[in-house]
CSV table of C-alpha atoms and ligand atoms in Angstrom, one decimal:
chain,number,residue,atom,x,y,z
V,1,MET,CA,46.2,34.1,83.7
V,2,GLU,CA,46.9,31.3,81.2
V,3,LYS,CA,48.0,31.9,77.6
V,4,THR,CA,48.2,29.8,74.5
V,5,LEU,CA,50.8,29.9,71.9
V,6,LEU,CA,50.7,28.2,68.4
V,7,LEU,CA,54.2,27.3,67.4
V,8,THR,CA,54.5,25.2,64.2
V,9,SER,CA,57.7,23.8,63.0
V,10,GLY,CA,58.3,21.1,60.4
V,11,ARG,CA,55.9,18.2,60.1
V,12,CYS,CA,54.4,15.9,62.6
V,13,ALA,CA,56.6,12.8,62.7
V,14,TRP,CA,53.5,10.6,62.2
V,15,GLY,CA,51.0,12.6,60.2
V,16,GLU,CA,48.7,9.7,59.6
V,17,CYS,CA,45.8,10.1,62.2
V,18,PHE,CA,42.5,9.7,60.5
V,19,ALA,CA,40.9,13.0,61.7
V,20,CYS,CA,44.0,15.2,61.8
V,21,GLY,CA,44.7,17.6,59.1
V,22,TRP,CA,47.2,19.7,61.0
V,23,GLY,CA,49.6,16.8,61.3
V,24,ARG,CA,49.6,16.4,57.5
V,25,LEU,CA,50.7,20.0,56.8
V,26,ILE,CA,54.2,20.5,55.6
V,27,GLY,CA,55.6,23.2,57.7
V,28,PRO,CA,58.9,25.1,57.1
V,29,PRO,CA,61.8,23.1,58.4
V,30,PRO,CA,62.8,24.0,61.9
V,31,SER,CA,65.2,26.9,62.1
V,32,MET,CA,66.5,28.0,65.6
V,33,HIS,CA,66.6,31.5,64.4
V,34,ARG,CA,63.0,31.6,63.2
V,35,LEU,CA,61.6,29.8,66.4
V,36,LYS,CA,63.7,32.1,68.7
V,37,ASN,CA,62.4,35.2,66.9
V,38,ILE,CA,58.7,34.0,67.2
V,39,LEU,CA,59.3,33.3,71.0
V,40,ASP,CA,61.0,36.7,71.5
V,41,GLU,CA,58.1,38.5,69.9
V,42,LYS,CA,55.5,36.5,71.7
V,43,PHE,CA,57.2,37.1,75.1
V,44,ARG,CA,57.5,40.8,74.3
V,45,GLU,CA,53.7,40.8,74.1
V,46,PHE,CA,53.4,38.7,77.2
V,47,LYS,CA,55.3,41.4,79.2
V,48,LYS,CA,52.2,43.6,79.4
V,49,GLU,CA,50.2,40.8,81.2
V,50,LYS,CA,50.5,38.8,84.3
V,51,ILE,CA,50.8,35.3,82.9
V,52,THR,CA,51.3,32.3,85.1
V,53,GLY,CA,50.7,29.5,82.7
V,54,LEU,CA,51.4,28.8,79.1
V,55,LYS,CA,50.1,26.2,76.7
V,56,VAL,CA,52.0,25.6,73.5
V,57,PHE,CA,50.2,23.9,70.5
V,58,SER,CA,52.6,22.6,68.0
V,59,SER,CA,50.6,20.4,65.5
V,60,GLY,CA,52.9,17.5,66.2
V,61,SER,CA,55.3,16.9,69.1
V,62,PHE,CA,57.2,19.6,71.0
V,63,LEU,CA,59.4,16.8,72.3
V,64,ASP,CA,60.4,15.6,68.8
V,65,ASP,CA,63.9,17.0,68.1
V,66,LYS,CA,63.2,17.1,64.4
V,67,GLN,CA,60.3,19.5,65.0
V,68,PHE,CA,61.8,21.3,68.0
V,69,PRO,CA,65.5,21.0,68.7
V,70,ALA,CA,66.5,20.6,72.5
V,71,ALA,CA,68.0,24.1,72.3
V,72,ILE,CA,64.5,25.6,71.5
V,73,ARG,CA,62.9,23.7,74.4
V,74,ARG,CA,65.5,25.0,76.8
V,75,TYR,CA,65.1,28.5,75.4
V,76,LEU,CA,61.3,28.4,75.9
V,77,VAL,CA,61.8,27.3,79.5
V,78,LYS,CA,64.3,30.1,80.1
V,79,LYS,CA,61.9,32.7,78.6
V,80,CYS,CA,59.1,31.3,80.8
V,81,ILE,CA,61.1,31.5,84.0
V,82,GLU,CA,62.2,35.0,83.2
V,83,HIS,CA,58.6,36.1,82.8
V,84,GLY,CA,57.5,34.4,86.0
V,85,ILE,CA,55.5,31.7,84.1
V,86,ARG,CA,55.7,28.6,86.3
V,87,LYS,CA,53.4,26.2,84.4
V,88,LEU,CA,54.0,25.0,80.9
V,89,THR,CA,52.0,22.6,78.8
V,90,VAL,CA,53.3,21.1,75.6
V,91,GLU,CA,52.0,18.5,73.2
V,92,SER,CA,53.7,15.2,72.3
V,93,ARG,CA,53.3,11.7,70.9
V,94,PRO,CA,54.2,9.1,73.6
V,95,GLU,CA,57.4,7.8,71.8
V,96,PHE,CA,59.1,11.2,72.3
V,97,VAL,CA,58.6,11.2,76.1
V,98,THR,CA,62.0,10.2,77.6
V,99,PRO,CA,63.7,11.3,80.8
V,100,GLU,CA,66.4,13.0,78.6
V,101,ARG,CA,64.0,15.2,76.8
V,102,LEU,CA,62.0,16.1,80.0
V,103,ALA,CA,65.3,17.2,81.6
V,104,ASP,CA,65.2,20.2,79.1
V,105,PHE,CA,62.2,21.5,81.2
V,106,SER,CA,64.0,21.7,84.6
V,107,GLY,CA,62.8,24.6,86.7
V,108,ILE,CA,59.3,24.6,85.5
V,109,ASN,CA,56.1,22.7,86.2
V,110,LEU,CA,55.7,20.7,83.0
V,111,THR,CA,52.5,19.1,81.7
V,112,VAL,CA,52.6,17.0,78.5
V,113,ALA,CA,49.4,16.6,76.6
V,114,ILE,CA,49.0,13.4,74.6
V,115,GLY,CA,46.3,12.8,72.1
V,116,LEU,CA,45.3,9.3,73.1
V,117,GLU,CA,41.8,9.9,71.4
V,118,VAL,CA,40.4,6.5,72.5
V,119,ALA,CA,41.4,3.8,75.0
V,120,ASP,CA,41.0,0.8,72.7
V,121,ASN,CA,43.8,-0.7,70.6
V,122,GLU,CA,41.5,-1.9,67.9
V,123,LEU,CA,40.1,1.5,67.4
V,124,LEU,CA,43.5,3.2,67.6
V,125,LYS,CA,44.6,0.9,64.8
V,126,LYS,CA,41.7,1.8,62.6
V,127,TYR,CA,42.2,5.4,63.4
V,128,HIS,CA,45.9,5.1,62.2
V,129,LYS,CA,47.0,6.5,65.5
V,130,GLY,CA,50.4,4.7,65.3
V,131,PHE,CA,50.7,3.9,68.9
V,132,THR,CA,48.9,1.7,71.4
V,133,ILE,CA,47.5,2.2,74.9
V,134,GLU,CA,50.6,0.4,76.3
V,135,ASP,CA,52.8,3.1,74.7
V,136,TYR,CA,50.6,5.7,76.3
V,137,ILE,CA,51.0,4.0,79.7
V,138,LYS,CA,54.7,3.9,79.3
V,139,ALA,CA,54.8,7.6,78.6
V,140,ALA,CA,52.6,8.3,81.5
V,141,GLU,CA,54.9,6.4,83.9
V,142,ILE,CA,58.0,8.2,82.6
V,143,LEU,CA,56.2,11.6,83.0
V,144,HIS,CA,55.1,10.9,86.6
V,145,ALA,CA,58.6,9.4,87.5
V,146,GLU,CA,60.1,12.7,86.4
V,147,GLY,CA,57.7,14.8,88.3
V,148,CYS,CA,55.7,16.0,85.3
V,149,LYS,CA,51.9,15.8,84.6
V,150,LEU,CA,50.0,14.1,81.9
V,151,ARG,CA,47.0,15.7,80.1
V,152,THR,CA,45.0,13.4,77.9
V,153,TYR,CA,43.0,14.3,74.9
V,154,LEU,CA,40.1,12.0,74.1
V,155,MET,CA,37.9,12.3,71.0
V,156,VAL,CA,34.2,12.1,71.1
V,157,GLY,CA,32.2,11.0,68.0
V,158,LEU,CA,35.1,9.1,66.3
V,159,PRO,CA,34.4,7.0,63.2
V,160,PHE,CA,34.4,3.3,63.4
V,161,VAL,CA,32.7,3.5,66.8
V,162,GLU,CA,29.2,1.9,67.2
V,163,ASN,CA,28.3,3.2,70.7
V,164,HIS,CA,29.9,6.7,71.3
V,165,ALA,CA,28.7,7.0,74.9
V,166,ALA,CA,30.1,3.5,75.9
V,167,THR,CA,33.4,4.2,74.1
V,168,VAL,CA,33.8,7.5,75.8
V,169,LYS,CA,33.0,6.0,79.2
V,170,LYS,CA,35.6,3.3,78.7
V,171,SER,CA,38.2,5.8,77.6
V,172,VAL,CA,37.6,8.3,80.4
V,173,GLU,CA,37.7,5.5,83.0
V,174,PHE,CA,41.0,4.3,81.6
V,175,ALA,CA,42.5,7.8,81.2
V,176,ARG,CA,41.6,8.8,84.8
V,177,LYS,CA,44.0,6.1,86.1
V,178,HIS,CA,46.9,7.7,84.3
V,179,SER,CA,46.1,11.4,83.7
V,180,ASP,CA,46.2,14.6,85.8
V,181,SER,CA,43.7,16.2,83.5
V,182,ILE,CA,41.5,15.1,80.6
V,183,VAL,CA,40.0,17.1,77.7
V,184,LEU,CA,37.0,15.6,75.7
V,185,ILE,CA,37.1,17.0,72.2
V,186,ASN,CA,34.4,16.7,69.5
V,187,THR,CA,35.7,15.0,66.3
V,188,PHE,CA,35.4,17.5,63.5
V,189,PRO,CA,36.2,16.8,59.9
V,190,HIS,CA,39.3,18.6,59.0
V,191,SER,CA,39.3,19.0,55.3
V,192,ALA,CA,42.9,17.7,54.8
V,193,ALA,CA,42.1,14.5,56.6
V,194,PRO,CA,40.5,11.3,55.3
V,195,ILE,CA,37.6,11.7,57.8
V,196,PHE,CA,36.3,14.6,55.5
V,197,ASP,CA,35.8,12.1,52.8
V,198,MET,CA,33.9,9.9,55.0
V,199,TRP,CA,31.5,12.8,55.8
V,200,ILE,CA,31.1,13.5,52.1
V,201,SER,CA,30.3,9.9,51.3
V,202,GLY,CA,27.8,9.8,54.1
V,203,LYS,CA,29.6,7.1,56.0
V,204,TRP,CA,30.2,9.3,59.1
V,205,LYS,CA,28.8,12.6,60.5
V,206,PRO,CA,30.2,14.9,63.2
V,207,LEU,CA,28.2,15.0,66.4
V,208,ASP,CA,26.2,18.3,66.8
V,209,ARG,CA,26.3,20.2,70.0
V,210,LYS,CA,23.4,18.4,71.6
V,211,GLN,CA,24.6,15.0,70.8
V,212,PHE,CA,28.1,15.9,72.0
V,213,ASN,CA,26.7,17.5,75.2
V,214,ASP,CA,24.5,14.5,75.9
V,215,ILE,CA,27.6,12.3,76.1
V,216,VAL,CA,30.1,14.7,77.9
V,217,ARG,CA,27.8,16.0,80.5
V,218,ASN,CA,28.6,12.8,82.5
V,219,TYR,CA,32.1,13.8,83.0
V,220,PRO,CA,32.3,17.0,85.0
V,221,ASP,CA,35.9,16.4,85.9
V,222,CYS,CA,36.9,16.7,82.2
V,223,GLU,CA,37.4,19.8,80.2
V,224,ILE,CA,35.2,20.0,77.2
V,225,GLU,CA,35.9,21.3,73.6
V,226,PHE,CA,33.0,21.2,71.2
V,227,ASP,CA,34.5,23.2,68.4
V,228,ASN,CA,37.9,24.7,68.9
V,229,PHE,CA,38.1,26.4,65.5
V,230,ALA,CA,35.7,28.2,63.2
V,231,PHE,CA,34.5,25.3,61.4
V,232,VAL,CA,32.9,25.3,57.9
V,233,PRO,CA,33.2,22.5,55.3
V,234,LYS,CA,36.2,23.5,53.3
V,235,PHE,CA,36.8,21.5,50.1
V,236,HIS,CA,40.3,21.4,49.0
V,237,LYS,CA,41.0,22.5,45.4
V,238,GLU,CA,41.6,18.9,44.2
V,239,LYS,CA,38.3,17.8,45.6
V,240,GLN,CA,36.3,20.6,44.0
V,241,GLU,CA,34.4,20.1,40.8
V,242,PHE,CA,31.9,22.0,38.6
V,243,ILE,CA,28.5,20.5,39.3
V,244,LYS,CA,26.5,21.0,36.1
V,245,GLY,CA,23.3,19.5,35.0
V,246,ALA,CA,19.7,19.2,35.9
V,247,THR,CA,19.4,15.6,37.1
V,248,GLU,CA,19.0,13.7,40.3
V,249,LYS,CA,22.9,13.2,40.5
V,250,GLN,CA,23.5,17.0,40.6
V,251,LEU,CA,20.5,17.6,43.0
V,252,LEU,CA,21.6,15.2,45.5
V,253,HIS,CA,25.3,15.9,45.0
V,254,PRO,CA,27.2,14.9,48.2
V,255,HIS,CA,28.9,18.3,48.4
V,256,PHE,CA,25.5,19.9,48.6
V,257,GLU,CA,24.4,17.4,51.2
V,258,VAL,CA,27.4,18.1,53.4
V,259,TRP,CA,26.7,21.8,53.4
V,260,GLN,CA,23.1,21.3,54.1
V,261,ASP,CA,24.0,19.2,57.1
V,262,TYR,CA,26.4,21.9,58.2
V,263,PHE,CA,23.7,24.6,57.9
V,264,VAL,CA,21.2,22.6,59.9
V,265,ARG,CA,23.5,21.2,62.7
V,266,PHE,CA,26.4,23.5,63.1
V,267,TYR,CA,25.5,26.9,61.7
V,268,ASP,CA,23.9,29.7,63.6
V,269,PRO,CA,22.2,32.6,61.7
V,270,PRO,CA,23.9,35.9,62.4
V,271,ASP,CA,22.7,37.8,65.5
V,272,GLY,CA,20.6,40.8,64.8
V,273,LEU,CA,19.5,39.5,61.4
V,274,ASP,CA,16.1,38.3,62.5
V,275,ILE,CA,14.0,38.7,59.3
V,276,ALA,CA,14.6,36.2,56.6
V,277,LEU,CA,14.2,36.9,53.0
V,278,PHE,CA,14.3,34.0,50.5
V,279,ILE,CA,15.5,34.9,47.0
V,280,PRO,CA,16.3,32.9,43.9
V,281,CYS,CA,19.8,32.0,42.7
V,282,ALA,CA,21.4,33.4,39.6
V,283,PHE,CA,23.2,31.9,36.7
V,284,ARG,CA,26.3,34.0,37.3
V,285,LYS,CA,28.4,33.1,40.2
V,286,PRO,CA,29.1,34.3,42.8
V,287,TYR,CA,25.5,35.4,42.8
V,288,ARG,CA,26.4,39.0,43.8
V,289,ASN,CA,27.8,39.6,40.3
V,290,SER,CA,24.6,38.8,38.6
V,291,ARG,CA,22.2,41.4,37.2
V,292,LEU,CA,19.4,40.0,39.3
V,293,HIS,CA,21.3,40.1,42.7
V,294,ARG,CA,22.8,43.5,41.9
V,295,ALA,CA,19.3,44.8,41.3
V,296,ILE,CA,17.9,43.2,44.5
V,297,PHE,CA,20.6,44.4,46.7
V,298,SER,CA,20.7,47.9,45.3
V,299,MET,CA,17.1,48.2,46.3
V,300,LEU,CA,17.4,46.5,49.7
V,301,GLU,CA,20.5,48.4,50.7
V,302,LYS,CA,18.6,51.7,50.6
V,303,MET,CA,16.0,50.4,53.0
V,304,LYS,CA,15.9,50.6,56.9
V,305,ILE,CA,14.9,47.1,57.2
V,306,PHE,CA,18.2,45.9,55.5
V,307,ARG,CA,20.0,46.0,58.8
V,308,ARG,CA,17.8,43.2,60.0
V,309,LEU,CA,17.5,41.1,56.8
V,310,HIS,CA,19.1,37.8,56.5
V,311,VAL,CA,19.1,37.0,52.8
V,312,ILE,CA,18.9,33.3,51.9
V,313,VAL,CA,19.2,31.9,48.4
V,314,ILE,CA,17.0,28.9,47.4
V,315,SER,CA,18.5,26.8,44.6
V,316,SER,CA,19.4,23.2,43.6
V,317,PRO,CA,22.0,23.0,46.4
V,318,GLY,CA,19.2,23.8,48.9
V,319,VAL,CA,19.3,26.7,51.3
V,320,ILE,CA,22.3,29.0,51.1
V,321,PRO,CA,22.6,31.8,53.7
V,322,TYR,CA,24.0,34.7,51.6
V,323,GLU,CA,27.2,35.0,53.6
V,324,PHE,CA,28.2,31.6,52.2
V,325,SER,CA,27.6,32.5,48.6
V,326,ASN,CA,31.3,32.9,47.8
V,327,HIS,CA,32.1,29.5,49.1
V,328,TYR,CA,32.5,26.3,47.0
V,329,PRO,CA,30.3,24.7,45.8
V,330,PHE,CA,27.9,27.7,45.6
V,331,THR,CA,30.2,29.3,43.1
V,332,SER,CA,30.7,26.2,41.1
V,333,TYR,CA,27.4,24.8,40.0
V,334,ASP,CA,24.9,25.2,37.2
V,335,TRP,CA,21.3,23.9,37.1
V,336,PRO,CA,20.3,24.5,33.4
V,337,GLU,CA,16.5,25.0,33.5
V,338,TRP,CA,16.2,24.0,29.8
V,339,GLU,CA,17.3,20.5,30.7
V,340,GLU,CA,14.6,20.0,33.3
V,341,THR,CA,12.1,17.2,32.7
V,342,PRO,CA,8.7,17.2,34.5
V,343,GLU,CA,10.0,14.4,36.8
V,344,ILE,CA,13.1,16.3,37.8
V,345,LYS,CA,11.1,19.4,38.6
V,346,LYS,CA,8.9,17.3,40.9
V,347,ARG,CA,12.1,15.9,42.5
V,348,TYR,CA,13.5,19.4,42.8
V,349,ILE,CA,10.5,20.5,44.8
V,350,GLU,CA,10.7,17.4,47.1
V,351,VAL,CA,14.4,17.7,47.7
V,352,VAL,CA,14.6,21.5,48.1
V,353,GLN,CA,11.4,21.4,50.3
V,354,ARG,CA,13.1,18.8,52.7
V,355,ARG,CA,16.2,21.0,52.8
V,356,ILE,CA,14.2,24.2,53.6
V,357,GLU,CA,12.2,22.2,56.2
V,358,ASN,CA,15.3,21.0,58.0
V,359,TYR,CA,16.8,24.5,58.0
V,360,LEU,CA,13.6,26.1,59.3
V,361,LYS,CA,13.2,23.3,62.0
V,362,ALA,CA,16.7,24.2,63.2
V,363,HIS,CA,16.5,28.0,62.8
V,364,GLY,CA,12.9,29.1,62.3
V,365,ARG,CA,12.7,30.5,65.8
V,366,HIS,CA,15.6,32.8,65.0
V,367,TYR,CA,13.3,34.8,62.5
V,368,LYS,CA,10.6,37.1,63.6
V,369,LYS,CA,9.1,37.2,60.1
V,370,ILE,CA,9.9,35.3,56.8
V,371,TYR,CA,9.5,36.9,53.3
V,372,SER,CA,10.2,35.5,49.9
V,373,TYR,CA,11.0,37.3,46.6
V,374,LEU,CA,10.6,34.4,44.2
V,375,LYS,CA,8.6,33.8,41.0
V,376,PRO,CA,5.2,32.5,42.2
V,377,ASP,CA,5.3,29.8,39.5
V,378,SER,CA,8.8,28.6,40.3
V,379,GLU,CA,9.7,25.2,41.8
V,380,SER,CA,11.7,27.0,44.5
V,381,TYR,CA,8.6,28.9,45.6
V,382,ALA,CA,6.6,25.7,45.6
V,383,ALA,CA,9.3,24.1,47.8
V,384,LEU,CA,9.3,27.0,50.1
V,385,CYS,CA,5.5,27.2,50.5
V,386,ASN,CA,5.3,23.5,51.1
V,387,ALA,CA,8.0,23.5,53.7
V,388,CYS,CA,6.4,26.5,55.6
V,389,LYS,CA,3.0,25.0,55.3
V,390,SER,CA,4.1,21.6,56.8
V,391,LEU,CA,5.8,23.5,59.7
V,392,GLY,CA,2.9,25.9,60.3
V,393,ILE,CA,5.1,28.9,59.5
V,394,ASP,CA,3.7,32.0,57.8
V,395,ILE,CA,5.5,33.4,54.8
V,396,VAL,CA,4.9,36.6,52.8
V,397,ASN,CA,5.8,36.8,49.2
V,398,CYS,CA,7.0,40.2,48.2
V,399,LEU,CA,5.9,39.8,44.5
V,400,SER,CA,2.2,40.2,43.8
V,401,ASP,CA,0.5,37.8,41.3
V,402,GLU,CA,-0.8,40.9,39.4
V,403,THR,CA,2.7,42.3,38.9
V,404,TYR,CA,4.1,39.0,38.0
V,405,GLU,CA,1.3,38.3,35.4
V,406,LYS,CA,2.4,41.6,33.7
V,407,ILE,CA,6.1,40.9,33.5
V,408,LYS,CA,6.5,37.2,33.5
V,409,GLY,CA,7.3,37.1,29.7
V,410,GLU,CA,10.1,39.5,30.1
V,411,LYS,CA,13.7,38.5,30.4
V,412,ASN,CA,14.9,38.3,34.1
V,413,PRO,CA,11.5,39.7,35.4
V,414,LEU,CA,12.6,39.8,39.1
V,415,ALA,CA,15.2,42.4,38.1
V,416,LEU,CA,12.6,44.8,36.8
V,417,LYS,CA,11.5,47.9,38.6
V,418,GLU,CA,7.9,46.8,38.8
V,419,ALA,CA,8.9,43.7,40.7
V,420,LEU,CA,11.5,45.4,42.9
V,421,ASP,CA,8.9,48.1,43.8
V,422,ASP,CA,6.6,45.3,45.0
V,423,MET,CA,9.4,44.0,47.2
V,424,LYS,CA,10.1,47.4,48.6
V,425,HIS,CA,6.5,48.1,49.3
V,426,VAL,CA,5.9,44.8,51.1
V,427,LEU,CA,9.0,45.0,53.2
V,428,GLU,CA,8.4,48.6,54.2
V,429,LYS,CA,4.8,47.7,55.2
V,430,GLY,CA,6.3,45.2,57.6
M,501,SF4,S1,46.9,13.9,65.7
M,501,SF4,FE1,48.9,14.6,66.4
M,501,SF4,S2,50.1,12.7,66.2
M,501,SF4,FE2,48.3,12.5,64.9
M,501,SF4,S3,48.9,13.3,62.8
M,501,SF4,FE3,47.9,14.9,64.0
M,501,SF4,S4,49.6,16.1,64.9
M,501,SF4,FE4,50.4,14.0,64.3
């Protein structure tokens, strides 16, 4: 069995790669005592299992003395040997691969993983990789001369690349000549890296699973990593803003567009929640604190169908699956209805319809039935109906026209008992 171990210490000596956020993190300075304690604790856990190989991820270079002193490298090797672990993989930039450092691993089968990313010096320069393919070749030669193996990471879907398939082909063919194993990794926008800003500004987009698979299926000898961490668009505090207003600028705000792209191409609706219920947003954020949403959920939670309901908000950001309602920017916007002009209402319907259509094209098959609980005269309801009509999807509104006629002059009519009773009745009828 092979295990992985995340061991961070200090900061990557380079820290400039365009898509890397980990390398920019300022870790605590290396302390022999702390690192030894972490290793001791991990190896105590390992005792219970029969482990033959260990991969150490270090967000930088395990061979960099500033991150990991030689004594720690030797201590890790000693622990591995004591536990019968014969294969060890560590990560490093090429400049730290020297015979002297590799000597610290004597007694174990060592593989060093190098993130080459792409076999093209022009692209490496644009990517701010800080080394060239010649540096990589030199490291490969030293590794092989010292009896070690080389594992090469290549990125698929990099920015600045015009033809991803051709670039990956060239990189794989190059890496095969020097590597013992290759991993093809999808380029994801880490929020601390400049690539995230490219996604926000619409200059680059990550490849979705199908686009990625269409390229990597040609390389059965390579390992594949589509998404190695639970990815959601995370905006760092300094990038967040309060998106207020009822104009085209707020409606098409790039932070909303990025999330809608995520919901369509990377998100999967939760298993088991196979009935969709579209509801309106609320002025108070997070929505769950509003009177309207408290009223809706206090009714829904008592119903048997609740276990299967996937509640989705429709608002100026577009489609918001409820489990994301606590995320920025859905907690940080305001669309003041009293500022709406007839033109912006029309645009709202067009834009939100497009976002709903995209969502339902991607996920419509997940739902056995689709309901809405929206004001029948609202722009959100018009957008939803238009989207469903254009896709040939049936939708049931849980609020009858008769009930709405009676209560529409009241404040917050959807929070009233008459309206909620309509919703309950329609959902229970099934
Ligand atoms: S990809 Fe590796 S070398 Fe580049 S900044 Fe990140 S940790 Fe450092």
